[in-house]
XYZ file of C-alpha atoms in Angstrom:
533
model
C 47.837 60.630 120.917
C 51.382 60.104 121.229
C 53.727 62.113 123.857
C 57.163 63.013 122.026
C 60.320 63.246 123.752
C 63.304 64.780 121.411
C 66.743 64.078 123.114
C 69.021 66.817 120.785
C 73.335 66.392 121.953
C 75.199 69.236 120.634
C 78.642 68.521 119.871
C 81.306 71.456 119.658
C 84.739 71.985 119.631
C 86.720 75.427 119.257
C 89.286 74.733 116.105
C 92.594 73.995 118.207
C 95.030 72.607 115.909
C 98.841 72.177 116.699
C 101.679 70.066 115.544
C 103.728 70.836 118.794
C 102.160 68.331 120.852
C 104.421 68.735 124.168
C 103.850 72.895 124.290
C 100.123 72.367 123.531
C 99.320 69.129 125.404
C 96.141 70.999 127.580
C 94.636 71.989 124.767
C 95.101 69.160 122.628
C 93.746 67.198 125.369
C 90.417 69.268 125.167
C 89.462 66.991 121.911
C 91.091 64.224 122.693
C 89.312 63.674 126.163
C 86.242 63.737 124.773
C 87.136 61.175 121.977
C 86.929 58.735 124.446
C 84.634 59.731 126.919
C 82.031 61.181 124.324
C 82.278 60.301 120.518
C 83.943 56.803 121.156
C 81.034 55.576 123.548
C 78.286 57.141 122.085
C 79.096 55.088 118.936
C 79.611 52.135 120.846
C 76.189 52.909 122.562
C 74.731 52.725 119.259
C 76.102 49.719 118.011
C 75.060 48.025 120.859
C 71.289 49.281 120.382
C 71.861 48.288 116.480
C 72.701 44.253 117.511
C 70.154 44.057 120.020
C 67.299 45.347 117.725
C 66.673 48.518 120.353
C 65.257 51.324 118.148
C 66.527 54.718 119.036
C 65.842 58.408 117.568
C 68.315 61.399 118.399
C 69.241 64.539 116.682
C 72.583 65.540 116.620
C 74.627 68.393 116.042
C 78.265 68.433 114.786
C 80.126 71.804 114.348
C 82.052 72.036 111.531
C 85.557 72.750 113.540
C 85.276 69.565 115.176
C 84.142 67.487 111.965
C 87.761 69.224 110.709
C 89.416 68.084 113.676
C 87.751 64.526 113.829
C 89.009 64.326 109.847
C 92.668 65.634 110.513
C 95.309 62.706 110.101
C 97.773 64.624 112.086
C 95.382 64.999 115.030
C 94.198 61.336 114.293
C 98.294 60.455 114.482
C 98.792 62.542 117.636
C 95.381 61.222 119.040
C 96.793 57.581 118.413
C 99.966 58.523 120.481
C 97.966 60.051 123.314
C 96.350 56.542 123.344
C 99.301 54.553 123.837
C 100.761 57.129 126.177
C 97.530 56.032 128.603
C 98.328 52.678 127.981
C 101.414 52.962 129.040
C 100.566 54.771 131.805
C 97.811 52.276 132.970
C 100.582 49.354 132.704
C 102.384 51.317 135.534
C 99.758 51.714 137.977
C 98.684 48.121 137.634
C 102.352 47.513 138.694
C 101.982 49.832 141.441
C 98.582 49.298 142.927
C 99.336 45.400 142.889
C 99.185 45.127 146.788
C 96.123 47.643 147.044
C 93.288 45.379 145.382
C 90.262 48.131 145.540
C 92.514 50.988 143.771
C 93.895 48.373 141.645
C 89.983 47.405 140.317
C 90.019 50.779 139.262
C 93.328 51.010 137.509
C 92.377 47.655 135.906
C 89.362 48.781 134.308
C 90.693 52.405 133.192
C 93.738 50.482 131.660
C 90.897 48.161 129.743
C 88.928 51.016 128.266
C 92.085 52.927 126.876
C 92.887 49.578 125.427
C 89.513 48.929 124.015
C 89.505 52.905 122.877
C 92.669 52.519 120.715
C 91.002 49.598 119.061
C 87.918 51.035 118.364
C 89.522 53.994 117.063
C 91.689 52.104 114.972
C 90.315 48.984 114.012
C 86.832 49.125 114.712
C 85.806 52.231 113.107
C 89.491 52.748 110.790
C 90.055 56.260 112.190
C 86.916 57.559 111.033
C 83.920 58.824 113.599
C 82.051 60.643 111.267
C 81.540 58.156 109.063
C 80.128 56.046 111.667
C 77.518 58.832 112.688
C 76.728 59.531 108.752
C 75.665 55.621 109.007
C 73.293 56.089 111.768
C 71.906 59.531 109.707
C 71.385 57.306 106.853
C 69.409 54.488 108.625
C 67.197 57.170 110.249
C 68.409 56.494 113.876
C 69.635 60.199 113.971
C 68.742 63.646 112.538
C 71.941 65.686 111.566
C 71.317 69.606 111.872
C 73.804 72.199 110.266
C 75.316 74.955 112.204
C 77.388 77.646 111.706
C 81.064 77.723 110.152
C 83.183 78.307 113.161
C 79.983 78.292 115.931
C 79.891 82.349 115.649
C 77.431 84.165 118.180
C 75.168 85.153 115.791
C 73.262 88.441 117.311
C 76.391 89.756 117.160
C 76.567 90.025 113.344
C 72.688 90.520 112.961
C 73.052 93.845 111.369
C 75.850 91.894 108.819
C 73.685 89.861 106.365
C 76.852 89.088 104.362
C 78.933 87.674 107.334
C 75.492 85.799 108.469
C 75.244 84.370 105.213
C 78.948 83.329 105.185
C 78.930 81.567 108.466
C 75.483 79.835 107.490
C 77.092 78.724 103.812
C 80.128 77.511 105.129
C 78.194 75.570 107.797
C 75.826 74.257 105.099
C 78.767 73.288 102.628
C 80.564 71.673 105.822
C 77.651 69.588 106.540
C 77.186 68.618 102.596
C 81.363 67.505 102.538
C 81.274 65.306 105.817
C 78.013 63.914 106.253
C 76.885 64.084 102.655
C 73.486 64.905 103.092
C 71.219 68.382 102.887
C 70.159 69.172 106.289
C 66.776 70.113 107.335
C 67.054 72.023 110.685
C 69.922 74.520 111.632
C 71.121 74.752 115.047
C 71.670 78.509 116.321
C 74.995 78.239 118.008
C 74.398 79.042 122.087
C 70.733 79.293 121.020
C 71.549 83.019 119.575
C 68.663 84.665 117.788
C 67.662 88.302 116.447
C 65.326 89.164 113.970
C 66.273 88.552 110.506
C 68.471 85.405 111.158
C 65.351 83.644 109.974
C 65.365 85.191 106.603
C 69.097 83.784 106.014
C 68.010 80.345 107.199
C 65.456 79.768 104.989
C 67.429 81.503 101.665
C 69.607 78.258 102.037
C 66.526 75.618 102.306
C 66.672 75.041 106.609
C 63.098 74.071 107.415
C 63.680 75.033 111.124
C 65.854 76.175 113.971
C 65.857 75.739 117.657
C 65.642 78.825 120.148
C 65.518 79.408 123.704
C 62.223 79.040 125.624
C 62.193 83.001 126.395
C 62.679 83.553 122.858
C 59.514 81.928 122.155
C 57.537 82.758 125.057
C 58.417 86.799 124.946
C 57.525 86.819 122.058
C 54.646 89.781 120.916
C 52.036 86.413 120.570
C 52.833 84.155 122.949
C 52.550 80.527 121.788
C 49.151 79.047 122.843
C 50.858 75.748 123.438
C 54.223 77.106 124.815
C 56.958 75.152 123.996
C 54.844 71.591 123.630
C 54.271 72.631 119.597
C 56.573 74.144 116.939
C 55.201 77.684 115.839
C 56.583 79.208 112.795
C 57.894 82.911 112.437
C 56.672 84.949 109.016
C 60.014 86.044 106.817
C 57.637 89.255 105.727
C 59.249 89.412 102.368
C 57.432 88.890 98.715
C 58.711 85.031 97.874
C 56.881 81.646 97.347
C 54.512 80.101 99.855
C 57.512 77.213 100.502
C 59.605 79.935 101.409
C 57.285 81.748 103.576
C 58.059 80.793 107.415
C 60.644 78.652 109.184
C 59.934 76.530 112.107
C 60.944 76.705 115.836
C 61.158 74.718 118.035
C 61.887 75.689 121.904
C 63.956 74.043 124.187
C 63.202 73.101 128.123
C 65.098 75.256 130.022
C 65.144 72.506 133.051
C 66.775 69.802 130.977
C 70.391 71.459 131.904
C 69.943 71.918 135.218
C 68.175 68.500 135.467
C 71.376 66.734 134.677
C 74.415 69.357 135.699
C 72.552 71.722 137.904
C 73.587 71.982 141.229
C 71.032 68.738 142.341
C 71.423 67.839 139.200
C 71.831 63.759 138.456
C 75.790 64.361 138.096
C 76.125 65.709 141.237
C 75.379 62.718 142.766
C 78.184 61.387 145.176
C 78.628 57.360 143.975
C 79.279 58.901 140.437
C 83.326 59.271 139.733
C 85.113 62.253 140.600
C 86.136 63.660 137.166
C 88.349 66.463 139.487
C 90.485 63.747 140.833
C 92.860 62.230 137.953
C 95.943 60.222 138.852
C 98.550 62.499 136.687
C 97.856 64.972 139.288
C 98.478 63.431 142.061
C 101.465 60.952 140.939
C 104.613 62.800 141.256
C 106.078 64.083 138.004
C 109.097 61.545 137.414
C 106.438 58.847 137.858
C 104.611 59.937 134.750
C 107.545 60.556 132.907
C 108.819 57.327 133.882
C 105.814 55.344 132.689
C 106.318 57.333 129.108
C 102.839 59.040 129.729
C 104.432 62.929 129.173
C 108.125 63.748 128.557
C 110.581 65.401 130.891
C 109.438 69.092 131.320
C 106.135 68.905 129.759
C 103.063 70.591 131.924
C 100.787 67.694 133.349
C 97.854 66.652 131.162
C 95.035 64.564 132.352
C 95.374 61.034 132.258
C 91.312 60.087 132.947
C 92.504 57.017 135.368
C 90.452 57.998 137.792
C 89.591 56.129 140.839
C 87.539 58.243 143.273
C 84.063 58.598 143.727
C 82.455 62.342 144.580
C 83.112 62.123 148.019
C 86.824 61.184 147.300
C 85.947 57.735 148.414
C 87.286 54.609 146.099
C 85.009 54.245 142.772
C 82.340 51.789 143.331
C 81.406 51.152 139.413
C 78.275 48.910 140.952
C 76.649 51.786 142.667
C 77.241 54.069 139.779
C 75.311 51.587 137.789
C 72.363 51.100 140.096
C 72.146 55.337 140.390
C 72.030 55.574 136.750
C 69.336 53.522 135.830
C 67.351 55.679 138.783
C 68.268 58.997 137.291
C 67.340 58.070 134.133
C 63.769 56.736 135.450
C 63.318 60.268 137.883
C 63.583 62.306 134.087
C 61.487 60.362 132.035
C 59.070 60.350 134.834
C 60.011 64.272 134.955
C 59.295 64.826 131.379
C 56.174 62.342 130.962
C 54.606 64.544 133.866
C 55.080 68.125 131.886
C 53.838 66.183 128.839
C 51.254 65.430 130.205
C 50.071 68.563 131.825
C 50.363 69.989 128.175
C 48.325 67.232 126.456
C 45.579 68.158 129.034
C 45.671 71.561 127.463
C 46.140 70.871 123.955
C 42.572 70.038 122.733
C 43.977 66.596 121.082
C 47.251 67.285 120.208
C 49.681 65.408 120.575
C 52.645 67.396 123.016
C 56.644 67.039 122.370
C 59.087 68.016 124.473
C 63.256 69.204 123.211
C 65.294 68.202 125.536
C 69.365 70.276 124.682
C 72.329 68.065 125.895
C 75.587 69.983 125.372
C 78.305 66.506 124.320
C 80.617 67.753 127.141
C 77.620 66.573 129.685
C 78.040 62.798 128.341
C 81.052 61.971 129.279
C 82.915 64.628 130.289
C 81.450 66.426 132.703
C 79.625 63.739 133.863
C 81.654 60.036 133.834
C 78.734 58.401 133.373
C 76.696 60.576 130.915
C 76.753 58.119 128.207
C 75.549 55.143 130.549
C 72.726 57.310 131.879
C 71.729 58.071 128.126
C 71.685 53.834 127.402
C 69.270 53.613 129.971
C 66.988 56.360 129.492
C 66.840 54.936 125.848
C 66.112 51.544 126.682
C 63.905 52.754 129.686
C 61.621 54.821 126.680
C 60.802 51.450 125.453
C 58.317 50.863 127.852
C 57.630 54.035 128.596
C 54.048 55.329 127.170
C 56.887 58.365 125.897
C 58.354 57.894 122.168
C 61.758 59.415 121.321
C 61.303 61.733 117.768
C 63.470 63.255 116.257
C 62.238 67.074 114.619
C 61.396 66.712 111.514
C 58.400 64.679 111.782
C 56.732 67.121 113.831
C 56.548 70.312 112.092
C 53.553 68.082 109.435
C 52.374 71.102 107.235
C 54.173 73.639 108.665
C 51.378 76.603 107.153
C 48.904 75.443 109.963
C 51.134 76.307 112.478
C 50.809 79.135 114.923
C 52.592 82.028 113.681
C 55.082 84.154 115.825
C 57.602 87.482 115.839
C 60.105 85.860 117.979
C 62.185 87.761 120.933
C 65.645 87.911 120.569
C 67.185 85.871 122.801
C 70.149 82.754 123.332
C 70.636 80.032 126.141
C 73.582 81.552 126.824
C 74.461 84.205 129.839
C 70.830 85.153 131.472
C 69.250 84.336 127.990
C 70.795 87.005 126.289
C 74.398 85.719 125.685
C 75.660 88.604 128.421
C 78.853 85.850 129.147
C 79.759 86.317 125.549
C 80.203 90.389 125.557
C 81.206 91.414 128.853
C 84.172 93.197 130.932
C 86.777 90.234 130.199
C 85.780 89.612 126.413
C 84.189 92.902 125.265
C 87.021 93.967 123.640
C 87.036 91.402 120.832
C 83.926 92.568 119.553
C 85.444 95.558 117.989
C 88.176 93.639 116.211
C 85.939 91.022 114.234
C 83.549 93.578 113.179
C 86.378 95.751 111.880
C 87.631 92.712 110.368
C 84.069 91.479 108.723
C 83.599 94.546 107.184
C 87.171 94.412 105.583
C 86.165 91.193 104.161
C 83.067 92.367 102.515
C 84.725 95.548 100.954
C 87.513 93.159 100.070
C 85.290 90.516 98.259
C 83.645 92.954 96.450
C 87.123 94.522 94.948
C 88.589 91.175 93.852
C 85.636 89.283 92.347
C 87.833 87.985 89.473
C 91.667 87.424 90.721
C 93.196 84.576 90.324
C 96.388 82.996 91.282
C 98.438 84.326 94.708
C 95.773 87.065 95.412
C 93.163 84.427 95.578
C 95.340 82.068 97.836
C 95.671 85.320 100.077
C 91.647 86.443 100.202
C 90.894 83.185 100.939
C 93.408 83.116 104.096
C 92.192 86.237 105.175
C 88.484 84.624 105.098
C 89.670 81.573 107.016
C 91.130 83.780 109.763
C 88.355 86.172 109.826
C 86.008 82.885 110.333
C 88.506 81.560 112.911
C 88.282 84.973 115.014
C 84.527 84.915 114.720
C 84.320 82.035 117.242
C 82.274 82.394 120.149
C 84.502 79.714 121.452
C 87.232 82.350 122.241
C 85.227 84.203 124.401
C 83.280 82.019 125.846
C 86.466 80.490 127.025
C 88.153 83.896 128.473
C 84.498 84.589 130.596
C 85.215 80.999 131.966
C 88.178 80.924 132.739
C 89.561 77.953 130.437
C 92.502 78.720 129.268
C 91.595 82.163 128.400
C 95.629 82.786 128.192
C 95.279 80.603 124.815
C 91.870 81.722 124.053
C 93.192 85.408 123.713
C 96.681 84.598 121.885
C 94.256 82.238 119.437
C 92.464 85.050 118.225
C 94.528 87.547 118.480
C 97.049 85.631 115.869
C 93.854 85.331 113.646
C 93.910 88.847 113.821
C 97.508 89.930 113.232
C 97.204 86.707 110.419
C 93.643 88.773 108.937
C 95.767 92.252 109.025
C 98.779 91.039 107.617
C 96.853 89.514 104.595
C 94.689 92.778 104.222
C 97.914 94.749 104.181
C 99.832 93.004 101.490
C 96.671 93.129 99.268
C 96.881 96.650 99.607
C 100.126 97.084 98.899
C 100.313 94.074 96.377
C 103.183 92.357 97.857
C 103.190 89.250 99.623
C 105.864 86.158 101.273
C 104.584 83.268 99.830
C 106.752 81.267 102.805
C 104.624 82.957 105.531
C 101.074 82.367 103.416
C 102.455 78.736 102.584
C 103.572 78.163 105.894
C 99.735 79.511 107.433
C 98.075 77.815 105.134
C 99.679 74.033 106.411
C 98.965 75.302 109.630
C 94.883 75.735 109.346
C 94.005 73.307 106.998
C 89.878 73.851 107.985
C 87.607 74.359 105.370
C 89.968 73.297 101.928
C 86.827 74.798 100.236
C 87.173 78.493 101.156
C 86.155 80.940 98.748
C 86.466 84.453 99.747
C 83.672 85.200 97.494
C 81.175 83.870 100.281
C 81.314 87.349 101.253
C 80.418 89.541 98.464
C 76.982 91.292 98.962
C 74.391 89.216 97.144
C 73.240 91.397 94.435
């Protein structure tokens, strides 16, 4: 009997797209930061594995706003010039730490890896990430699940089967376009689930989701194995046997606070303080000076880092020898839950679905991606095998069947953070708007032409306003001066569209000029929305 350890990284980014690059450096920083200390080494983690004959499994989750963003050649141009800004940059400090040898280790080697990141962006891998990750999809080193369009909370639609099915469609379609493949599992953004959501996952073909532990375990029959075993939940509707259940799978709830938590791995003091960046601390003419930002622009990270936790100099030795003891302390972690379960399983053989949000490789924690080499290579002699989810469901009929709680890994389980006094008010604007959609979808089955281009915007900015990225972002405090004027421009944008429909006039400058602006999902057809008769 084999013990099965399913390592699943969630990768997300909330659609921020400008062409001003100077008045929204932060938040084109947000995606370009974790290019290089996410995407970039994670694919150069996998190479690695690849030459040196290492089998790996992972499942992976891209939302479809990022795969936009990852396929934009303006952000790829602008990403390119944030490069060689760094370089720049790095040059400088070289120049300046010349007569203080242990800072100027440090500068050395950040200076290296922005010059080895342009290349790999650009030469190695021509610009293209997702192409690279399709490769690993299609040699079975990772399993690719779907989410939604624009990473929507879920719940809060549940009573909205046609915006559910829009934001599952889209997702599907989005996955189809980059990755080229049909997925089998579909990742709940933030974990969100109430009752019904599985009855839209399975009308498009998803064998199985992933919920939060309490959503499984609160449930009215409690899952004899817990967590250790997919169950499936009954659609209770008259339809074939194949379409009959969909799988879940819970996640462990410790795996977060494992590696983030407040004792968690990252907190550990040799690891580099990602708090402490040069371009803060430099004064501003030096970074202007050294062509890294331009005379009146607001400071952007520069990731040259050279402090430790304790705001002592960067030892990159002692990192390394910390990593490969973290990632011993959570296989031995995980192998001993495992193991407890196998005990009660009567012969069954236990897994285990272990969440990693993308921003914990890399960017929360410097050495995420190092830590994840090591558990990998670690798991090879480790009596654990990594899986990915597919292969366990087997005949998914025998298993146990369950009316699952609704539930998220978001908030206290319940996606509170996401509805609350500083983003409740949003709520009542993209329900307004949803409903719009579907009454307007249902007028104009059969325009053509302008009226088309126009529904079609006003489903875009509907989707965009629908992100739970916006208010997750206001409850957190990140940038929640953007996060509101973001949506609240897909708002005035949905209004303006809605308007003009109703009063059949239109200025094809401001819909040309919008649509250049949000160039996400080319496909969009408004008709996504219609009630499914």
């Amino acid at each position: 009997m084999s013990k099965n350890l399913v390592l699943t990284i969630v990768c997300h980014q909330g659609y921020i797209r400008h062409e001003n690059e100077k008045e929204y450096a932060l938040q084109n920083d947000i995606l370009f930061g974790s290019i290089i200390q996410t995407y970039l080494p994670l694919l150069n983690l996998f190479h690695r594995l690849e030459n040196e004959g290492v089998n790996f499994k992972l499942a992976m989750v891209f939302s479809p706003s990022l795969c936009s963003l990852l396929d934009d050649e303006m952000v790829k141009d602008q990403f390119v010039r944030w490069l060689e800004n760094r370089i720049s940059l790095g040059e400088a400090e070289v120049k300046r730490l010349a007569s203080e040898p242990e800072l100027l280790k440090n500068a050395e080697s950040c200076l290296l890896k922005a010059k080895k990141d342009l290349i790999d962006f650009t030469q190695t891998y021509s610009r293209n990430l997702l192409k690279e990750f399709a490769y690993y999809a299609d040699k079975g080193n990772l399993e690719l699940l779907a989410t939604c369009g624009t990473y929507a909370f879920l719940p809060h639609y549940g009573d909205m089967v046609e915006i559910l099915n829009a934001q599952v469609e889209i997702g599907l379609y989005s996955h189809r376009h980059y990755f080229g493949s049909n997925p089998e599992g579909f990742y709940l953004p933030f974990m969100g689930y109430t009752s019904g959501i599985e009855k839209v996952l399975r009308s498009y073909g998803f064998r199985y989701t992933i919920v939060d532990i309490r959503t499984m375990l609160f449930s009215e029959n409690t899952p004899k194995d817990g967590i250790f075993a997919p169950v499936r939940c009954d659609l209770n509707c008259s339809t074939s046997l194949s379409q009959a259940s969909l799988v879940l799978f819970g996640q462990d709830s410790d795996t977060p606070d494992d590696i983030i938590g407040e004792n968690g791995f990252a907190s550990n003091p040799v690891y580099r303080n990602q708090g402490k960046d040069i371009a803060f601390e430099l004064p501003a003419d030096s970074l202007v000076s050294a062509n890294f930002i331009e005379s009146g622009m607001a400071r952007i990270p520069s990731y040259f880092r050279y402090w430790n936790k304790n705001e002592e100099i960067y030892n990159p030795e002692a990192a390394l020898a910390q990593i490969k003891s973290d990632a011993d302390s959570f296989i031995s972690s995980k192998n001993e839950k495992l193991s407890a379960a196998q005990e009660c399983m009567q012969g069954k053989s236990p897994s285990l679905l272990c969440v990693i949000d993308a921003k914990t490789l890399g960017q929360e924690w410097s050495e995420g991606v190092d830590w994840l080499e090591s558990l990998i290579r670690s798991l090879s002699d480790s009596e654990l095998s990594l899986s990915t989810l597919s292969p366990l469901i087997g005949n998914q009929f025998s298993l146990q069947q369950i009316n699952p709680y609704p539930g998220a890994a978001q908030g206290n389980s319940y996606g509170e953070d996401l509805l609350d006094s500083t983003n409740g008010w949003m709520i009542r604007y993209t329900r307004k708007m949803s409903e719009r959609m579907v009454d307007l979808s249902d007028r104009f089955p059969n325009e053509t032409g302008l009226k088309v281009r126009l529904l079609d915007l006003g489903a875009k900015e509907l989707m965009i306003a629908q992100s739970g990225e916006w208010a997750k972002m206001i409850h957190d405090g990140d940038f929640p001066e953007y996060a509101e004027k973001r949506f609240r421009e897909a708002i005035k944008s949905f209004m303006i569209v809605f308007d003009a429909l109703g009063s059949n006039t239109v200025s094809t400058e401001w819909l040309t000029k919008l649509e250049k602006e949000h160039v996400i999902f080319p496909w969009m057809n408004f008709r996504l929305f219609s009630p499914k008769k």
